[in-house]
Amino acid sequence: MNLHQMGVAALGRALRDKQVSSTELTQHLLARIADQAPLGAFLATNAEAALAAAQAADAALAAGRGGALTGVPVAHKDIFVTDHARTGLPTTAGSKMLAGYASPFDATVVARLAESGMVTLGKLNCDEFAMGSANENSAFGPVHNPWDPRRVPGGSSGGSAAAVAARLVPAATGTDTGGSIRQPASFCGITGIKPTYGVCSRYGMVAFASSLDQAGPMARSAEDCALLLSAMSGFDPRDATSAERAPQDFHAQMLGTRAGATAAQPLAGLRIGLPQEFFPDGLSADVAAAVRGALAALEGLGATLVDVSLPRTELSIPVYYLIAPAEASSNLGRFDGVKFGHRAAQHADLLDMYKKTRAEGFGPEVKRRIMIGTYVLSHGYYDAYYLQAQKLRRMIADDFQACFQRCDLIAGPVAPTVAWALGQQRAPLQDYLADIFTLPGSLAGLPGMSVPAGFGEGGMPVGLQLIGNYFDEGRLLHTAHALQQATDFHTRAPAGF
Ligand code: GLN
């Protein structure tokens, strides 16, 4: 058995069949993580706590109490707080501001995956406070893309995507505010789903833009994502925007049969909308070709492609880059050196302490966003910027509803290009513009996925984006799973991994 090549579902079965123990699996992956330290994917591991959790899982498995995830390793984006006493792991949010911070509790998503028997291997690198598209805004160094170490893994969940692609862990958590699960999944050739806003609890997720932040799984297949999402989602009274719904079995929904489906045409009757704005002239030819190829495969499985329009797609960029910084400027007010995190060593008085703490603790992108956000919320500019952006946000959401009158799912590219070169010092605006295809769905609060669709320039992976209507994760996963039964892009590993 090649343990690190196996996915979540296969490992769960092997563990229940006693072909491998969780302890053995955990040791194997921890050694692999140590060997692959130059990738920069992990910020912290704790062998003692991981092996204790693995032993507990092995005891449950021995007693016949193992579920689908019991004993399967996972790692968390370092934006989720992890109880330091339980896991021995710090929580940094990729920021110097929280370097060495020991959380006294677990995020709900972390707690639920632990309760399902998953073994936490460690914390994954990410852009500082999840602000970025390349993981280069992390205070703890960049992450290298396993497909080409000279390229970025995407962001902000870059460590999660790289770790899963490099077979260091079969699945990871990520968060997506404006594309941070989908874009790194696309850049690293893995599968990721951002659920409908409210499906996963935000409790214990270090807040960036609260009206947009959403957690989700990143793994190597739709099936593995479905297994994790079932365990990590669900109503949480500790998150005021948590959706009040019964627990969902996304794996069963993924396996379900569509009315009218046949073995050869499992997607018969499915209408997939292609917004013309998602295929602009500026879309790179390699990405367009891979996405068209995946769409042809979906057609071959019985789906029908229909032309739709999301006329405010371009406006999503200014709307998001006003609303997200506005919320961030408010959320990040708590990092003032008083209650937790970094505190400047030298200061004259309280105000000076605040100023120096924040000047020292935050990186340049975070400071830029705090300043933009403070400006657009200020008296005199609020109506012109923030309020206007909120109105447009509503219109963007309405555009999607008009599309869903004519189709069941929407498809397009995740990003306009494959992963770019590391260390280029791109202008911030260049990165913001590259978010064009993920921001509309985020602003509308809709679920979205990235599914491996092929390879482009330099042999780099390309992701197909699928966007569903509210709470339609089951259909997204079903469609992605059908595609993965017919194609093998998701099974390919980068050379040397
Ligand atoms: N790239 C976007 C940003 O920098 C999205 C980040 C995210 O989804 N966390 O804000």
Coordinates of C-alpha atoms and ligand atoms in Angstrom, one line a residue:
M1 CA 0.0 0.0 0.0
N2 CA 1.3 3.4 -1.0
L3 CA -0.1 5.3 2.0
H4 CA 0.5 8.8 0.9
Q5 CA -1.1 8.3 -2.5
M6 CA -4.4 7.1 -1.0
G7 CA -7.3 9.5 -0.5
V8 CA -9.6 10.0 2.5
A9 CA -12.2 7.4 1.4
A10 CA -9.6 4.7 0.6
L11 CA -7.7 5.3 3.8
G12 CA -10.9 5.2 5.9
R13 CA -11.7 1.8 4.4
A14 CA -8.1 0.5 4.8
L15 CA -8.2 1.6 8.5
R16 CA -11.5 -0.1 9.2
D17 CA -10.3 -3.3 7.4
K18 CA -7.2 -3.2 9.6
Q19 CA -4.8 -3.1 6.6
V20 CA -3.1 -0.2 8.3
S21 CA -3.2 1.5 11.7
S22 CA -3.7 5.2 12.2
T23 CA -0.5 5.3 14.2
E24 CA 1.5 3.9 11.3
L25 CA -0.2 6.2 8.8
T26 CA 0.4 9.3 11.1
Q27 CA 4.1 8.4 11.5
H28 CA 4.5 7.9 7.7
L29 CA 3.0 11.3 6.9
L30 CA 4.8 13.2 9.7
A31 CA 8.1 11.8 8.3
R32 CA 7.0 12.9 4.8
I33 CA 6.1 16.4 6.1
A34 CA 9.6 16.7 7.7
D35 CA 11.3 15.6 4.4
Q36 CA 9.3 18.2 2.4
A37 CA 9.9 21.1 4.8
P38 CA 11.4 23.2 1.9
L39 CA 7.9 23.4 0.3
G40 CA 6.9 25.7 3.2
A41 CA 3.4 24.2 3.4
F42 CA 3.4 23.4 7.1
L43 CA 3.9 26.1 9.8
A44 CA 3.7 23.6 12.7
T45 CA 3.3 20.0 13.5
N46 CA 3.1 18.2 16.9
A47 CA 4.0 14.5 16.7
E48 CA 3.1 13.8 20.3
A49 CA -0.5 15.1 20.1
A50 CA -1.0 13.6 16.6
L51 CA 0.2 10.2 17.8
A52 CA -2.0 10.4 20.8
A53 CA -5.0 11.1 18.6
A54 CA -4.0 8.3 16.3
Q55 CA -3.8 5.9 19.2
A56 CA -7.3 6.9 20.3
A57 CA -8.5 6.3 16.7
D58 CA -6.9 2.9 16.6
A59 CA -8.6 2.0 19.9
A60 CA -12.0 3.1 18.4
L61 CA -11.3 1.1 15.2
A62 CA -10.3 -2.0 17.2
A63 CA -13.6 -1.7 19.1
G64 CA -15.5 -1.6 15.8
R65 CA -16.5 2.1 16.4
G66 CA -14.7 3.5 13.4
G67 CA -16.6 5.9 11.0
A68 CA -15.6 7.1 7.5
L69 CA -13.0 9.5 8.9
T70 CA -11.7 7.7 12.0
G71 CA -7.9 7.7 12.0
V72 CA -7.6 9.6 8.8
P73 CA -5.0 12.5 9.0
V74 CA -6.0 16.1 8.3
A75 CA -4.3 19.5 8.6
H76 CA -5.7 22.9 9.2
K77 CA -5.2 26.2 7.5
D78 CA -3.6 28.3 10.3
I79 CA -6.6 30.7 10.2
F80 CA -8.5 28.1 12.4
V81 CA -7.7 28.3 16.0
T82 CA -6.6 25.0 17.6
D83 CA -6.8 24.4 21.3
H84 CA -3.1 24.5 22.4
A85 CA -3.6 22.3 25.4
R86 CA -5.2 19.6 23.2
T87 CA -3.1 19.8 20.0
G88 CA 0.2 21.5 21.2
L89 CA -0.2 23.7 18.1
P90 CA 0.1 27.5 17.9
T91 CA -2.3 29.7 15.8
T92 CA -0.8 32.5 13.8
A93 CA -3.2 33.4 10.9
G94 CA 0.1 33.8 8.9
S95 CA 0.8 37.0 10.9
K96 CA 3.6 38.2 13.1
M97 CA 0.8 39.7 15.1
L98 CA -0.1 36.3 16.4
A99 CA 3.3 34.6 16.3
G100 CA 3.3 31.9 19.0
Y101 CA -0.3 32.6 20.0
A102 CA -1.8 29.7 22.0
S103 CA -5.5 29.4 21.6
P104 CA -7.5 28.2 24.6
F105 CA -10.2 26.6 22.3
D106 CA -10.8 24.8 19.0
A107 CA -12.7 26.3 16.1
T108 CA -16.0 24.5 15.5
V109 CA -14.7 23.0 12.2
V110 CA -11.6 21.8 13.9
A111 CA -13.5 20.3 16.9
R112 CA -16.0 18.6 14.5
L113 CA -13.3 16.9 12.4
A114 CA -11.6 15.8 15.6
E115 CA -14.8 14.4 16.9
S116 CA -15.2 12.4 13.7
G117 CA -11.9 10.7 14.5
M118 CA -9.6 12.6 12.2
V119 CA -6.0 13.1 13.4
T120 CA -4.7 16.6 13.2
L121 CA -1.1 16.6 11.9
G122 CA -0.5 20.4 12.1
K123 CA -1.2 23.9 10.8
L124 CA -0.8 25.1 7.3
N125 CA 0.8 28.2 5.9
C126 CA -1.5 30.9 4.5
D127 CA -1.5 34.6 3.5
E128 CA -1.6 36.9 6.5
F129 CA -5.2 37.0 7.8
A130 CA -6.1 35.2 4.5
M131 CA -5.5 38.3 2.5
G132 CA -3.8 37.4 -0.8
S133 CA -3.8 35.1 -3.8
A134 CA -0.3 33.6 -3.8
N135 CA 0.6 32.9 -0.2
E136 CA 3.4 35.4 -0.5
N137 CA 1.8 37.6 2.2
S138 CA 2.5 35.1 4.9
A139 CA 4.8 36.4 7.6
F140 CA 6.4 33.0 7.7
G141 CA 7.7 32.7 4.2
P142 CA 6.3 31.5 0.9
V143 CA 4.9 28.1 -0.1
H144 CA 6.2 26.4 -3.3
N145 CA 3.9 24.9 -5.8
P146 CA 4.7 21.1 -5.9
W147 CA 4.0 21.1 -9.7
D148 CA 6.8 23.6 -10.1
P149 CA 8.6 25.0 -7.0
R150 CA 9.4 28.2 -8.8
R151 CA 5.7 29.0 -8.9
V152 CA 3.2 30.1 -6.3
P153 CA 0.6 27.6 -4.9
G154 CA -2.1 30.3 -5.0
G155 CA -3.7 31.8 -1.9
S156 CA -4.8 32.4 0.6
S157 CA -5.0 28.7 1.4
G158 CA -1.7 28.0 -0.3
G159 CA -0.3 25.7 2.3
S160 CA -3.4 23.6 2.3
A161 CA -3.4 23.2 -1.5
A162 CA 0.3 22.5 -1.7
A163 CA 0.2 19.9 1.2
V164 CA -2.6 18.0 -0.4
A165 CA -1.0 18.1 -3.9
A166 CA 2.3 17.0 -2.5
R167 CA 0.7 14.0 -0.7
L168 CA 1.7 15.2 2.7
V169 CA -1.9 14.9 4.0
P170 CA -5.0 13.5 2.2
A171 CA -7.1 16.4 3.1
A172 CA -7.0 19.9 4.6
T173 CA -9.2 22.7 5.7
G174 CA -9.3 26.0 3.9
T175 CA -11.2 29.2 4.0
D176 CA -12.6 31.2 1.1
T177 CA -13.6 34.9 1.3
G178 CA -13.1 35.7 -2.3
G179 CA -11.6 32.6 -3.8
S180 CA -9.1 31.3 -1.3
I181 CA -10.2 27.6 -1.5
R182 CA -11.0 27.5 -5.2
Q183 CA -8.0 29.4 -6.6
P184 CA -5.2 27.5 -4.7
A185 CA -7.0 24.2 -5.5
S186 CA -7.0 25.1 -9.2
F187 CA -3.3 26.2 -9.1
C188 CA -2.3 22.9 -7.3
G189 CA -4.5 20.5 -9.2
I190 CA -6.7 19.4 -6.3
T191 CA -10.4 19.5 -5.5
G192 CA -11.9 22.1 -3.2
I193 CA -15.4 23.3 -2.2
K194 CA -16.5 26.6 -0.7
P195 CA -20.0 25.9 0.6
T196 CA -22.9 28.3 0.8
Y197 CA -22.2 31.1 3.3
G198 CA -23.5 29.7 6.6
V199 CA -23.0 26.0 6.0
C200 CA -19.7 25.8 8.1
S201 CA -19.4 27.6 11.3
R202 CA -17.1 30.7 11.4
Y203 CA -16.6 30.2 15.2
G204 CA -12.8 30.1 15.8
M205 CA -11.9 31.2 12.3
V206 CA -9.8 34.3 12.6
A207 CA -12.1 36.8 11.0
F208 CA -11.2 38.6 7.8
A209 CA -14.4 39.7 6.1
S210 CA -17.2 38.2 8.2
S211 CA -20.0 38.5 5.6
L212 CA -17.9 36.5 3.1
D213 CA -15.7 34.2 5.1
Q214 CA -16.5 30.5 4.7
A215 CA -14.7 27.3 5.6
G216 CA -14.4 24.3 3.3
P217 CA -12.5 21.1 2.6
M218 CA -9.6 20.7 0.1
A219 CA -8.7 17.2 -1.0
R220 CA -7.9 15.2 -4.0
S221 CA -11.4 14.2 -5.1
A222 CA -15.0 15.3 -4.8
E223 CA -15.7 12.2 -2.8
D224 CA -13.1 13.1 -0.2
C225 CA -14.4 16.6 0.0
A226 CA -18.0 15.3 0.5
L227 CA -16.8 13.1 3.4
L228 CA -15.1 16.0 5.1
L229 CA -17.9 18.5 4.4
S230 CA -20.5 16.3 6.1
A231 CA -18.4 16.2 9.2
M232 CA -17.4 19.8 9.4
S233 CA -20.6 21.6 8.5
G234 CA -23.9 22.1 10.3
F235 CA -25.7 24.6 12.5
D236 CA -23.6 26.2 15.3
P237 CA -25.3 28.5 17.8
R238 CA -21.9 30.2 18.4
D239 CA -22.0 31.7 14.9
A240 CA -24.8 34.2 14.5
T241 CA -24.8 33.7 10.7
S242 CA -24.8 29.8 10.8
A243 CA -27.5 28.3 8.7
E244 CA -30.2 26.5 10.7
R245 CA -30.5 23.2 8.8
A246 CA -30.5 19.6 9.6
P247 CA -27.1 17.8 9.3
Q248 CA -26.4 16.8 5.7
D249 CA -24.9 13.7 4.3
F250 CA -23.1 15.2 1.3
H251 CA -21.5 11.8 0.5
A252 CA -25.0 10.3 -0.1
Q253 CA -26.0 13.3 -2.1
M254 CA -22.9 13.0 -4.2
L255 CA -23.7 9.3 -4.9
G256 CA -27.4 10.0 -5.6
T257 CA -28.9 9.3 -9.0
R258 CA -30.5 12.0 -11.1
A259 CA -33.9 11.4 -12.4
G260 CA -33.5 10.3 -16.1
A261 CA -29.8 9.4 -15.6
T262 CA -28.3 6.3 -17.2
A263 CA -25.0 4.5 -16.5
A264 CA -23.5 6.2 -19.6
Q265 CA -25.2 9.5 -19.1
P266 CA -25.2 10.1 -15.3
L267 CA -25.7 13.9 -15.9
A268 CA -28.6 13.6 -18.3
G269 CA -30.9 16.6 -18.0
L270 CA -28.4 18.7 -16.1
R271 CA -28.2 22.3 -17.5
I272 CA -24.9 24.0 -17.1
G273 CA -24.8 27.7 -17.6
L274 CA -21.7 29.3 -19.2
P275 CA -21.7 33.1 -18.4
Q276 CA -20.2 34.9 -21.4
E277 CA -18.3 37.1 -19.0
F278 CA -16.4 34.1 -17.7
F279 CA -14.8 33.6 -21.2
P280 CA -13.4 37.0 -22.0
D281 CA -10.8 37.7 -24.7
G282 CA -8.2 38.1 -22.0
L283 CA -8.6 34.6 -20.7
S284 CA -5.4 32.7 -21.4
A285 CA -5.7 30.2 -24.2
D286 CA -4.4 27.2 -22.1
V287 CA -6.9 27.8 -19.4
A288 CA -9.7 28.2 -21.9
A289 CA -8.7 25.0 -23.7
A290 CA -8.7 22.9 -20.4
V291 CA -12.0 24.3 -19.3
R292 CA -13.6 23.7 -22.7
G293 CA -12.3 20.1 -22.5
A294 CA -13.9 19.5 -19.1
L295 CA -17.1 21.0 -20.4
A296 CA -17.1 18.7 -23.4
A297 CA -16.6 15.8 -20.9
L298 CA -19.6 16.9 -18.9
E299 CA -21.6 17.1 -22.1
G300 CA -20.5 13.6 -22.9
L301 CA -21.9 12.6 -19.5
G302 CA -25.3 14.0 -20.6
A303 CA -25.2 17.6 -19.4
T304 CA -26.5 20.4 -21.7
L305 CA -24.5 23.7 -22.0
V306 CA -26.5 26.9 -22.1
D307 CA -25.3 30.5 -22.6
V308 CA -26.1 32.8 -19.7
S309 CA -24.8 36.2 -18.6
L310 CA -23.5 37.7 -15.3
P311 CA -23.3 41.3 -16.6
R312 CA -21.7 42.7 -13.4
T313 CA -18.8 40.3 -13.2
E314 CA -16.2 43.1 -13.7
L315 CA -17.8 45.2 -11.0
S316 CA -17.2 42.3 -8.5
I317 CA -13.6 43.4 -8.2
P318 CA -14.2 47.0 -6.9
V319 CA -17.2 45.8 -4.9
Y320 CA -15.2 43.1 -3.1
Y321 CA -12.1 45.2 -2.7
L322 CA -14.3 47.8 -0.8
I323 CA -16.4 45.5 1.2
A324 CA -13.7 43.0 2.3
P325 CA -11.3 45.7 3.5
A326 CA -14.1 47.6 5.2
E327 CA -15.0 44.5 7.3
A328 CA -11.3 43.7 7.8
S329 CA -10.5 47.1 9.1
S330 CA -13.2 46.6 11.8
N331 CA -12.3 42.9 12.5
L332 CA -8.6 43.7 12.9
G333 CA -9.2 46.4 15.4
R334 CA -8.9 43.8 18.1
F335 CA -5.2 43.4 17.5
D336 CA -4.0 46.2 19.6
G337 CA -1.4 44.6 21.9
V338 CA -3.7 44.6 24.9
K339 CA -5.5 41.2 25.1
F340 CA -3.5 38.9 22.9
G341 CA -0.9 38.7 20.2
H342 CA 2.2 40.8 19.7
R343 CA 2.9 43.9 21.9
A344 CA 5.6 46.4 21.0
A345 CA 8.4 46.2 23.6
Q346 CA 9.2 50.0 23.6
H347 CA 6.4 52.6 24.0
A348 CA 5.9 55.9 25.6
D349 CA 2.1 55.6 26.5
L350 CA -1.0 53.6 25.6
L351 CA -1.6 55.3 22.2
D352 CA 2.1 54.9 21.3
M353 CA 1.8 51.2 22.3
Y354 CA -1.2 50.7 19.9
K355 CA 0.6 52.4 17.1
K356 CA 3.9 50.6 17.4
T357 CA 2.2 47.2 18.0
R358 CA 0.2 47.5 14.8
A359 CA 3.1 49.0 12.8
E360 CA 5.3 46.1 13.8
G361 CA 2.7 43.3 13.8
F362 CA 1.0 43.7 10.5
G363 CA 2.5 43.2 7.0
P364 CA 2.1 45.6 4.1
E365 CA -1.0 44.1 2.5
V366 CA -2.9 44.0 5.7
K367 CA -2.0 47.6 6.4
R368 CA -3.1 48.6 2.9
R369 CA -6.5 46.9 3.5
I370 CA -7.0 48.5 6.9
M371 CA -6.3 51.9 5.4
I372 CA -8.7 51.3 2.5
G373 CA -11.3 49.9 4.8
T374 CA -11.1 52.7 7.3
Y375 CA -11.3 55.3 4.5
V376 CA -14.4 53.8 2.8
L377 CA -16.2 53.5 6.2
S378 CA -15.4 57.0 7.2
H379 CA -18.0 59.7 7.5
G380 CA -18.4 61.5 4.2
Y381 CA -17.2 58.5 2.1
Y382 CA -19.4 55.8 3.5
D383 CA -22.4 56.5 1.1
A384 CA -20.2 56.9 -1.9
Y385 CA -18.2 53.7 -1.4
Y386 CA -19.4 51.3 1.1
L387 CA -23.1 51.8 0.7
Q388 CA -22.8 51.8 -3.1
A389 CA -20.8 48.6 -3.0
Q390 CA -23.5 47.0 -0.9
K391 CA -26.1 47.9 -3.4
L392 CA -24.1 46.4 -6.2
R393 CA -23.5 43.3 -4.2
R394 CA -27.2 42.8 -4.1
M395 CA -27.5 43.2 -7.9
I396 CA -24.7 40.7 -8.4
A397 CA -26.6 38.2 -6.3
D398 CA -29.8 38.9 -8.3
D399 CA -27.9 38.3 -11.6
F400 CA -27.1 34.8 -10.4
Q401 CA -30.7 34.2 -9.6
A402 CA -31.7 35.2 -13.1
C403 CA -29.1 32.7 -14.5
F404 CA -30.5 29.9 -12.3
Q405 CA -33.9 30.4 -14.0
R406 CA -32.2 28.9 -17.0
C407 CA -29.6 26.5 -15.6
D408 CA -28.9 24.2 -12.6
L409 CA -25.2 25.0 -12.3
I410 CA -22.8 27.6 -13.6
A411 CA -19.3 26.8 -14.9
G412 CA -16.2 28.6 -16.0
P413 CA -12.6 28.9 -15.1
V414 CA -11.4 29.5 -11.6
A415 CA -8.7 31.9 -12.5
P416 CA -7.6 33.6 -15.8
T417 CA -4.2 31.9 -15.8
V418 CA -2.3 29.0 -14.3
A419 CA 0.0 29.6 -11.2
W420 CA 2.5 32.4 -11.8
A421 CA 6.1 32.7 -10.8
L422 CA 7.1 33.2 -7.2
G423 CA 8.9 36.3 -6.1
Q424 CA 7.7 38.6 -8.9
Q425 CA 6.6 41.5 -6.7
R426 CA 3.4 41.9 -8.7
A427 CA 1.4 45.0 -8.1
P428 CA -1.5 44.4 -5.7
L429 CA -4.0 45.4 -8.4
Q430 CA -2.7 42.6 -10.7
D431 CA -3.6 40.0 -8.0
Y432 CA -6.9 41.7 -7.3
L433 CA -7.9 41.5 -11.0
A434 CA -7.0 37.8 -11.1
D435 CA -9.9 37.1 -8.6
I436 CA -12.5 38.1 -11.2
F437 CA -14.1 34.6 -11.6
T438 CA -14.2 33.7 -7.9
L439 CA -15.5 37.1 -6.5
P440 CA -19.0 37.1 -8.0
G441 CA -20.0 33.8 -6.3
S442 CA -18.4 34.9 -3.0
L443 CA -20.3 38.2 -3.0
A444 CA -23.6 36.3 -3.7
G445 CA -22.8 33.8 -0.9
L446 CA -23.1 30.9 -3.3
P447 CA -21.3 27.5 -3.1
G448 CA -18.4 27.0 -5.6
M449 CA -15.9 24.3 -6.4
S450 CA -12.6 23.9 -8.2
V451 CA -12.3 20.6 -10.0
P452 CA -9.1 19.5 -11.9
A453 CA -9.7 20.0 -15.6
G454 CA -6.4 19.5 -17.2
F455 CA -3.0 21.2 -17.6
G456 CA -1.8 24.4 -19.2
E457 CA 1.3 26.4 -19.8
G458 CA 4.4 24.8 -18.2
G459 CA 2.4 21.6 -17.3
M460 CA 0.6 23.5 -14.6
P461 CA -2.9 22.4 -13.4
V462 CA -6.1 24.2 -14.5
G463 CA -9.3 24.1 -12.4
L464 CA -12.9 24.1 -13.7
Q465 CA -15.1 26.2 -11.5
L466 CA -18.6 25.0 -10.8
I467 CA -21.0 27.4 -9.0
G468 CA -24.3 26.2 -7.5
N469 CA -27.4 27.9 -6.2
Y470 CA -27.8 28.3 -2.4
F471 CA -27.4 25.0 -0.5
D472 CA -26.8 23.0 -3.7
E473 CA -23.5 21.5 -2.6
G474 CA -24.9 18.0 -3.2
R475 CA -25.4 18.7 -6.9
L476 CA -22.0 20.3 -7.2
L477 CA -20.3 17.3 -5.6
H478 CA -22.4 14.9 -7.7
T479 CA -21.4 16.6 -10.9
A480 CA -17.7 16.8 -9.9
H481 CA -17.8 13.2 -8.9
A482 CA -19.3 12.1 -12.2
L483 CA -16.6 14.1 -14.0
Q484 CA -13.9 12.4 -11.9
Q485 CA -15.3 9.0 -12.7
A486 CA -14.8 9.8 -16.4
T487 CA -11.4 11.6 -16.2
D488 CA -8.2 11.1 -14.3
F489 CA -6.8 14.7 -13.9
H490 CA -7.5 14.6 -10.2
T491 CA -5.4 11.4 -9.7
R492 CA -2.3 12.8 -11.3
A493 CA 0.6 13.7 -8.9
P494 CA 3.2 16.3 -9.5
A495 CA 6.6 14.7 -10.5
G496 CA 8.5 13.5 -7.5
F497 CA 5.5 13.3 -5.2
Ligands
GLN1 N1 -7.5 36.9 -3.1 C1 -8.6 37.5 -2.3 C2 -8.1 38.5 -1.3 O1 -6.9 38.7 -1.3 C3 -9.4 36.4 -1.6 C4 -8.8 35.9 -0.3 C5 -9.6 34.9 0.4 O2 -10.6 34.4 -0.1 N2 -9.3 34.8 1.7 O3 -8.8 39.0 -0.6

